[in-house]
Amino acid sequence: MRRSVPVAAVAAITSAGLLLAGCSGGKGSSDESGEANAATKGIVNASDAKGGTVTYAISDAPESFDPGNTYYAFIYNFSRLYARPLTTFKPGPGPKGNELVPDLAESMGKPSDGGKTWTYKIRKGVKYDDGSEVTAQDVKYAVERSNFARDTLSLGPNYFQQFLKDNDGGYKGPYKDKSKAGLKSIETPDEQTIVFHLKKPFAEFDYLVSAPQTAPVPQAKDKGADYTKSVLSTGSYKFESYEEGKKLTLVRNPQWSAKTDPLRKQLPDKIVLNLKVAQSTIDKDLKSGNTLVDLAGRGVDGQTQAQLLTDPKEKANTDNTLGQRLVYTALNTKVKPFDNIECRKAVQYAIDKKAVQTSLGGPIRGELASTVLPTDIDGYQKYDLYPQKYDGDKLDLTEAKKHWDKCGAGKTTTTILARNDRQDEVDAATTVIDSLKKIGVTAKIQSYPTSKYFSDYAGVPKFNKKNNVGLIMMQWGSDFPTGYGYLQQILNGKAISQSGNTNLSELDDPEINKLLDSAIANTDKAAREKAYAEIDKKTMEQAAIVPLTYFKVLMYRSPKATNLVSTSAFSGQYDYLNIGVKK
């Protein structure tokens, strides 16, 4: 495993990156498999050919396959093969993939009561893989288990818990609800109708119900934390077998019908996901065709990147795109000395962002960032509260030292967290450590696997305090492609939870909370976007997040895969809904 990108490789990457940008134009047709960035503009190897096996691989194991207990974009994407949320994103390249369409629901939601009530009709005739019919009551139960049984299922977002009308702490979730009545704020007047009653207007609610937490779960078949091992399918594929930590195999769901599903095609016979495969092996297998998709969608490793971008033929099979993502370091506002805003401001100036960018793979993996909102999210405004100055390659630390002196922490020690199966993240953390040494901060790295990062370590308040965790490495993508979908779960104090928490800074600023709440209630899209820009600036004034790069992914297109489209909706990954095998 590489510790840092060799200098020669960085030079190759940088020059090759310019070449890649230079050949990104083209026809945008459906069969440009030999053109760089083809999948960002059209469908590569478009085909309706059926049969064969689509093989995925990932360097760790996902936190969960349970659609109600996950928060990684790649599982949001992958789970749609077996779990249908109320709405979802239409497969399409780049920004076209942000088009929201009905999935399990017949149509988009019908708002009433000024946007505080949303009504959906479930498609008739949708069945689980055991032949039983999907009901509105199953959708209600899915939301209850995923948002209110946080002691059992803690890994997903808690939007519904925050916004449903009758949640005043009394409802403890379906596993503890002795009355079995469930939430009063979700009504199911018949088997096809579900009505959500909110505390306040939520203008983007159709986006919210695209989360897999709205994929139906029949209460009688729920196994709590073990449901991940045998999810009952409503999608085009169902679970055949699951070897924990090794492999998941999906096969065609015989109960699926194209008549009730305009989005899925059910092309391959089988879908196999191999777990805990070294990234270098995944890269080799993508090139040979033994693997068709890297599930995590994070792109190739540094060695492979240098090889691809210096070989014109190989470069032609790559896609380099933004994905509504930011690489950043979260500063924990509850752990000393970063509970002091002057200390946080010092860190803003002290972290050498250019060095971090190099450790991540160079500009082709993302431009230097100065805002919380990525450049491809509506509401983004360019500004820089903590501009960095360089003398050649050397970062000027004048401002950093000035603020560190004001904070009065002197020489201090802290802990920084990163994911150990993401070598680029470990490399970036190492660079942050080297930067902070120059102002008197000694940080030690503790690294953990992706599968347990948020459930047990990063953002877990008790763990943070006990282990003096002042800094946490993070790569964040939008829950849905709006400023609210990006900002809420990393900034709102109400989003902080004891496990599965993504507000890693533990920021609970009343003004930011209020701005978020008022923005989402506003039916004027332009006004919401203006508010998101203001929230971004308020966050940077608090200096709780150090933006590092606006992340770009470099993915290799397997020559044996069909229907590849790089979509903004799922962080620049390929859309997994209809990938097939080239005949």
mmCIF file with all atom_site columns, N, CA and C in Angstrom, residues 95 98-100 202-204 207 324 373 376-381 480-485 515 518-535:
data_model
loop_
_atom_site.group_PDB
_atom_site.id
_atom_site.type_symbol
_atom_site.label_atom_id
_atom_site.label_alt_id
_atom_site.label_comp_id
_atom_site.label_asym_id
_atom_site.label_entity_id
_atom_site.label_seq_id
_atom_site.pdbx_PDB_ins_code
_atom_site.Cartn_x
_atom_site.Cartn_y
_atom_site.Cartn_z
_atom_site.occupancy
_atom_site.B_iso_or_equiv
_atom_site.pdbx_formal_charge
_atom_site.auth_seq_id
_atom_site.auth_comp_id
_atom_site.auth_asym_id
_atom_site.auth_atom_id
_atom_site.pdbx_PDB_model_num
ATOM 1   N N  . PRO A 1 95  ? -25.225 15.928 -14.664 1.00 0.00 ? 95  PRO A N  1
ATOM 2   C CA . PRO A 1 95  ? -26.372 16.584 -14.012 1.00 0.00 ? 95  PRO A CA 1
ATOM 3   C C  . PRO A 1 95  ? -27.723 15.997 -14.411 1.00 0.00 ? 95  PRO A C  1
ATOM 4   N N  . ASN A 1 98  ? -29.603 13.952 -11.965 1.00 0.00 ? 98  ASN A N  1
ATOM 5   C CA . ASN A 1 98  ? -30.283 14.574 -10.822 1.00 0.00 ? 98  ASN A CA 1
ATOM 6   C C  . ASN A 1 98  ? -31.789 14.646 -11.006 1.00 0.00 ? 98  ASN A C  1
ATOM 7   N N  . GLU A 1 99  ? -32.294 14.173 -12.135 1.00 0.00 ? 99  GLU A N  1
ATOM 8   C CA . GLU A 1 99  ? -33.738 14.228 -12.367 1.00 0.00 ? 99  GLU A CA 1
ATOM 9   C C  . GLU A 1 99  ? -34.461 13.235 -11.461 1.00 0.00 ? 99  GLU A C  1
ATOM 10  N N  . LEU A 1 100 ? -35.307 13.760 -10.597 1.00 0.00 ? 100 LEU A N  1
ATOM 11  C CA . LEU A 1 100 ? -36.045 12.942 -9.646  1.00 0.00 ? 100 LEU A CA 1
ATOM 12  C C  . LEU A 1 100 ? -37.332 12.444 -10.294 1.00 0.00 ? 100 LEU A C  1
ATOM 13  N N  . PHE A 1 202 ? -41.683 21.504 4.294   1.00 0.00 ? 202 PHE A N  1
ATOM 14  C CA . PHE A 1 202 ? -40.431 20.918 3.800   1.00 0.00 ? 202 PHE A CA 1
ATOM 15  C C  . PHE A 1 202 ? -40.523 20.913 2.273   1.00 0.00 ? 202 PHE A C  1
ATOM 16  N N  . ALA A 1 203 ? -39.970 21.955 1.661   1.00 0.00 ? 203 ALA A N  1
ATOM 17  C CA . ALA A 1 203 ? -40.174 22.178 0.230   1.00 0.00 ? 203 ALA A CA 1
ATOM 18  C C  . ALA A 1 203 ? -39.541 21.108 -0.653  1.00 0.00 ? 203 ALA A C  1
ATOM 19  N N  . GLU A 1 204 ? -38.549 20.402 -0.131  1.00 0.00 ? 204 GLU A N  1
ATOM 20  C CA . GLU A 1 204 ? -37.822 19.414 -0.937  1.00 0.00 ? 204 GLU A CA 1
ATOM 21  C C  . GLU A 1 204 ? -38.144 17.978 -0.502  1.00 0.00 ? 204 GLU A C  1
ATOM 22  N N  . TYR A 1 207 ? -37.383 14.876 -2.578  1.00 0.00 ? 207 TYR A N  1
ATOM 23  C CA . TYR A 1 207 ? -35.992 14.404 -2.521  1.00 0.00 ? 207 TYR A CA 1
ATOM 24  C C  . TYR A 1 207 ? -35.774 13.538 -1.292  1.00 0.00 ? 207 TYR A C  1
ATOM 25  N N  . GLN A 1 324 ? -20.533 16.263 -6.421  1.00 0.00 ? 324 GLN A N  1
ATOM 26  C CA . GLN A 1 324 ? -21.168 16.925 -5.285  1.00 0.00 ? 324 GLN A CA 1
ATOM 27  C C  . GLN A 1 324 ? -20.514 16.490 -3.968  1.00 0.00 ? 324 GLN A C  1
ATOM 28  N N  . LEU A 1 373 ? -19.941 24.097 0.679   1.00 0.00 ? 373 LEU A N  1
ATOM 29  C CA . LEU A 1 373 ? -20.702 23.634 -0.481  1.00 0.00 ? 373 LEU A CA 1
ATOM 30  C C  . LEU A 1 373 ? -19.765 23.366 -1.651  1.00 0.00 ? 373 LEU A C  1
ATOM 31  N N  . ASP A 1 376 ? -20.577 22.162 -7.561  1.00 0.00 ? 376 ASP A N  1
ATOM 32  C CA . ASP A 1 376 ? -21.657 21.647 -8.400  1.00 0.00 ? 376 ASP A CA 1
ATOM 33  C C  . ASP A 1 376 ? -22.971 21.464 -7.640  1.00 0.00 ? 376 ASP A C  1
ATOM 34  N N  . ILE A 1 377 ? -23.116 22.178 -6.515  1.00 0.00 ? 377 ILE A N  1
ATOM 35  C CA . ILE A 1 377 ? -24.384 22.201 -5.780  1.00 0.00 ? 377 ILE A CA 1
ATOM 36  C C  . ILE A 1 377 ? -25.004 23.597 -5.918  1.00 0.00 ? 377 ILE A C  1
ATOM 37  N N  . ASP A 1 378 ? -26.291 23.637 -6.268  1.00 0.00 ? 378 ASP A N  1
ATOM 38  C CA . ASP A 1 378 ? -26.970 24.930 -6.372  1.00 0.00 ? 378 ASP A CA 1
ATOM 39  C C  . ASP A 1 378 ? -26.907 25.662 -5.029  1.00 0.00 ? 378 ASP A C  1
ATOM 40  N N  . GLY A 1 379 ? -26.506 26.904 -5.070  1.00 0.00 ? 379 GLY A N  1
ATOM 41  C CA . GLY A 1 379 ? -26.327 27.689 -3.856  1.00 0.00 ? 379 GLY A CA 1
ATOM 42  C C  . GLY A 1 379 ? -24.869 28.001 -3.587  1.00 0.00 ? 379 GLY A C  1
ATOM 43  N N  . TYR A 1 380 ? -23.964 27.266 -4.266  1.00 0.00 ? 380 TYR A N  1
ATOM 44  C CA . TYR A 1 380 ? -22.533 27.521 -4.099  1.00 0.00 ? 380 TYR A CA 1
ATOM 45  C C  . TYR A 1 380 ? -22.191 28.960 -4.501  1.00 0.00 ? 380 TYR A C  1
ATOM 46  N N  . GLN A 1 381 ? -21.411 29.633 -3.668  1.00 0.00 ? 381 GLN A N  1
ATOM 47  C CA . GLN A 1 381 ? -20.839 30.935 -3.998  1.00 0.00 ? 381 GLN A CA 1
ATOM 48  C C  . GLN A 1 381 ? -19.358 30.904 -3.680  1.00 0.00 ? 381 GLN A C  1
ATOM 49  N N  . PHE A 1 480 ? -29.121 14.590 -1.292  1.00 0.00 ? 480 PHE A N  1
ATOM 50  C CA . PHE A 1 480 ? -29.857 14.860 -2.526  1.00 0.00 ? 480 PHE A CA 1
ATOM 51  C C  . PHE A 1 480 ? -29.335 16.188 -3.056  1.00 0.00 ? 480 PHE A C  1
ATOM 52  N N  . PRO A 1 481 ? -29.459 16.440 -4.368  1.00 0.00 ? 481 PRO A N  1
ATOM 53  C CA . PRO A 1 481 ? -28.675 17.514 -4.998  1.00 0.00 ? 481 PRO A CA 1
ATOM 54  C C  . PRO A 1 481 ? -29.199 18.928 -4.770  1.00 0.00 ? 481 PRO A C  1
ATOM 55  N N  . THR A 1 482 ? -29.300 19.312 -3.494  1.00 0.00 ? 482 THR A N  1
ATOM 56  C CA . THR A 1 482 ? -29.626 20.690 -3.132  1.00 0.00 ? 482 THR A CA 1
ATOM 57  C C  . THR A 1 482 ? -28.732 21.086 -1.967  1.00 0.00 ? 482 THR A C  1
ATOM 58  N N  . GLY A 1 483 ? -28.691 22.383 -1.680  1.00 0.00 ? 483 GLY A N  1
ATOM 59  C CA . GLY A 1 483 ? -27.893 22.836 -0.546  1.00 0.00 ? 483 GLY A CA 1
ATOM 60  C C  . GLY A 1 483 ? -28.325 22.211 0.756   1.00 0.00 ? 483 GLY A C  1
ATOM 61  N N  . TYR A 1 484 ? -29.632 22.036 0.935   1.00 0.00 ? 484 TYR A N  1
ATOM 62  C CA . TYR A 1 484 ? -30.124 21.409 2.164   1.00 0.00 ? 484 TYR A CA 1
ATOM 63  C C  . TYR A 1 484 ? -29.698 19.946 2.231   1.00 0.00 ? 484 TYR A C  1
ATOM 64  N N  . GLY A 1 485 ? -29.833 19.247 1.110   1.00 0.00 ? 485 GLY A N  1
ATOM 65  C CA . GLY A 1 485 ? -29.439 17.839 1.067   1.00 0.00 ? 485 GLY A CA 1
ATOM 66  C C  . GLY A 1 485 ? -27.969 17.636 1.338   1.00 0.00 ? 485 GLY A C  1
ATOM 67  N N  . LEU A 1 515 ? -31.374 28.964 10.292  1.00 0.00 ? 515 LEU A N  1
ATOM 68  C CA . LEU A 1 515 ? -31.286 29.225 8.859   1.00 0.00 ? 515 LEU A CA 1
ATOM 69  C C  . LEU A 1 515 ? -31.635 27.983 8.045   1.00 0.00 ? 515 LEU A C  1
ATOM 70  N N  . SER A 1 518 ? -35.502 27.453 8.314   1.00 0.00 ? 518 SER A N  1
ATOM 71  C CA . SER A 1 518 ? -36.291 28.418 7.547   1.00 0.00 ? 518 SER A CA 1
ATOM 72  C C  . SER A 1 518 ? -36.085 28.237 6.050   1.00 0.00 ? 518 SER A C  1
ATOM 73  N N  . ALA A 1 519 ? -34.891 27.844 5.637   1.00 0.00 ? 519 ALA A N  1
ATOM 74  C CA . ALA A 1 519 ? -34.614 27.667 4.204   1.00 0.00 ? 519 ALA A CA 1
ATOM 75  C C  . ALA A 1 519 ? -35.472 26.550 3.620   1.00 0.00 ? 519 ALA A C  1
ATOM 76  N N  . ILE A 1 520 ? -35.542 25.415 4.296   1.00 0.00 ? 520 ILE A N  1
ATOM 77  C CA . ILE A 1 520 ? -36.263 24.276 3.726   1.00 0.00 ? 520 ILE A CA 1
ATOM 78  C C  . ILE A 1 520 ? -37.766 24.509 3.701   1.00 0.00 ? 520 ILE A C  1
ATOM 79  N N  . ALA A 1 521 ? -38.250 25.441 4.512   1.00 0.00 ? 521 ALA A N  1
ATOM 80  C CA . ALA A 1 521 ? -39.680 25.755 4.519   1.00 0.00 ? 521 ALA A CA 1
ATOM 81  C C  . ALA A 1 521 ? -40.065 26.718 3.409   1.00 0.00 ? 521 ALA A C  1
ATOM 82  N N  . ASN A 1 522 ? -39.082 27.306 2.737   1.00 0.00 ? 522 ASN A N  1
ATOM 83  C CA . ASN A 1 522 ? -39.339 28.328 1.725   1.00 0.00 ? 522 ASN A CA 1
ATOM 84  C C  . ASN A 1 522 ? -39.597 27.659 0.371   1.00 0.00 ? 522 ASN A C  1
ATOM 85  N N  . THR A 1 523 ? -40.733 27.942 -0.226  1.00 0.00 ? 523 THR A N  1
ATOM 86  C CA . THR A 1 523 ? -41.075 27.330 -1.515  1.00 0.00 ? 523 THR A CA 1
ATOM 87  C C  . THR A 1 523 ? -40.382 28.018 -2.685  1.00 0.00 ? 523 THR A C  1
ATOM 88  N N  . ASP A 1 524 ? -39.697 29.132 -2.431  1.00 0.00 ? 524 ASP A N  1
ATOM 89  C CA . ASP A 1 524 ? -38.970 29.855 -3.468  1.00 0.00 ? 524 ASP A CA 1
ATOM 90  C C  . ASP A 1 524 ? -37.564 29.264 -3.601  1.00 0.00 ? 524 ASP A C  1
ATOM 91  N N  . LYS A 1 525 ? -37.312 28.585 -4.717  1.00 0.00 ? 525 LYS A N  1
ATOM 92  C CA . LYS A 1 525 ? -36.031 27.904 -4.918  1.00 0.00 ? 525 LYS A CA 1
ATOM 93  C C  . LYS A 1 525 ? -34.850 28.871 -4.859  1.00 0.00 ? 525 LYS A C  1
ATOM 94  N N  . ALA A 1 526 ? -35.000 30.037 -5.486  1.00 0.00 ? 526 ALA A N  1
ATOM 95  C CA . ALA A 1 526 ? -33.905 31.016 -5.490  1.00 0.00 ? 526 ALA A CA 1
ATOM 96  C C  . ALA A 1 526 ? -33.603 31.504 -4.084  1.00 0.00 ? 526 ALA A C  1
ATOM 97  N N  . ALA A 1 527 ? -34.646 31.688 -3.284  1.00 0.00 ? 527 ALA A N  1
ATOM 98  C CA . ALA A 1 527 ? -34.454 32.133 -1.897  1.00 0.00 ? 527 ALA A CA 1
ATOM 99  C C  . ALA A 1 527 ? -33.755 31.051 -1.083  1.00 0.00 ? 527 ALA A C  1
ATOM 100 N N  . ARG A 1 528 ? -34.100 29.795 -1.349  1.00 0.00 ? 528 ARG A N  1
ATOM 101 C CA . ARG A 1 528 ? -33.433 28.693 -0.632  1.00 0.00 ? 528 ARG A CA 1
ATOM 102 C C  . ARG A 1 528 ? -31.941 28.676 -0.972  1.00 0.00 ? 528 ARG A C  1
ATOM 103 N N  . GLU A 1 529 ? -31.625 28.834 -2.231  1.00 0.00 ? 529 GLU A N  1
ATOM 104 C CA . GLU A 1 529 ? -30.224 28.788 -2.641  1.00 0.00 ? 529 GLU A CA 1
ATOM 105 C C  . GLU A 1 529 ? -29.426 29.948 -2.029  1.00 0.00 ? 529 GLU A C  1
ATOM 106 N N  . LYS A 1 530 ? -30.049 31.102 -1.928  1.00 0.00 ? 530 LYS A N  1
ATOM 107 C CA . LYS A 1 530 ? -29.398 32.238 -1.272  1.00 0.00 ? 530 LYS A CA 1
ATOM 108 C C  . LYS A 1 530 ? -29.128 31.926 0.189   1.00 0.00 ? 530 LYS A C  1
ATOM 109 N N  . ALA A 1 531 ? -30.089 31.255 0.834   1.00 0.00 ? 531 ALA A N  1
ATOM 110 C CA . ALA A 1 531 ? -29.926 30.890 2.245   1.00 0.00 ? 531 ALA A CA 1
ATOM 111 C C  . ALA A 1 531 ? -28.813 29.856 2.414   1.00 0.00 ? 531 ALA A C  1
ATOM 112 N N  . TYR A 1 532 ? -28.697 28.920 1.485   1.00 0.00 ? 532 TYR A N  1
ATOM 113 C CA . TYR A 1 532 ? -27.653 27.893 1.590   1.00 0.00 ? 532 TYR A CA 1
ATOM 114 C C  . TYR A 1 532 ? -26.262 28.533 1.509   1.00 0.00 ? 532 TYR A C  1
ATOM 115 N N  . ALA A 1 533 ? -26.124 29.540 0.658   1.00 0.00 ? 533 ALA A N  1
ATOM 116 C CA . ALA A 1 533 ? -24.842 30.249 0.570   1.00 0.00 ? 533 ALA A CA 1
ATOM 117 C C  . ALA A 1 533 ? -24.534 30.969 1.882   1.00 0.00 ? 533 ALA A C  1
ATOM 118 N N  . GLU A 1 534 ? -25.557 31.534 2.501   1.00 0.00 ? 534 GLU A N  1
ATOM 119 C CA . GLU A 1 534 ? -25.367 32.225 3.778   1.00 0.00 ? 534 GLU A CA 1
ATOM 120 C C  . GLU A 1 534 ? -24.966 31.237 4.874   1.00 0.00 ? 534 GLU A C  1
ATOM 121 N N  . ILE A 1 535 ? -25.601 30.050 4.871   1.00 0.00 ? 535 ILE A N  1
ATOM 122 C CA . ILE A 1 535 ? -25.269 29.012 5.859   1.00 0.00 ? 535 ILE A CA 1
ATOM 123 C C  . ILE A 1 535 ? -23.819 28.572 5.688   1.00 0.00 ? 535 ILE A C  1
#
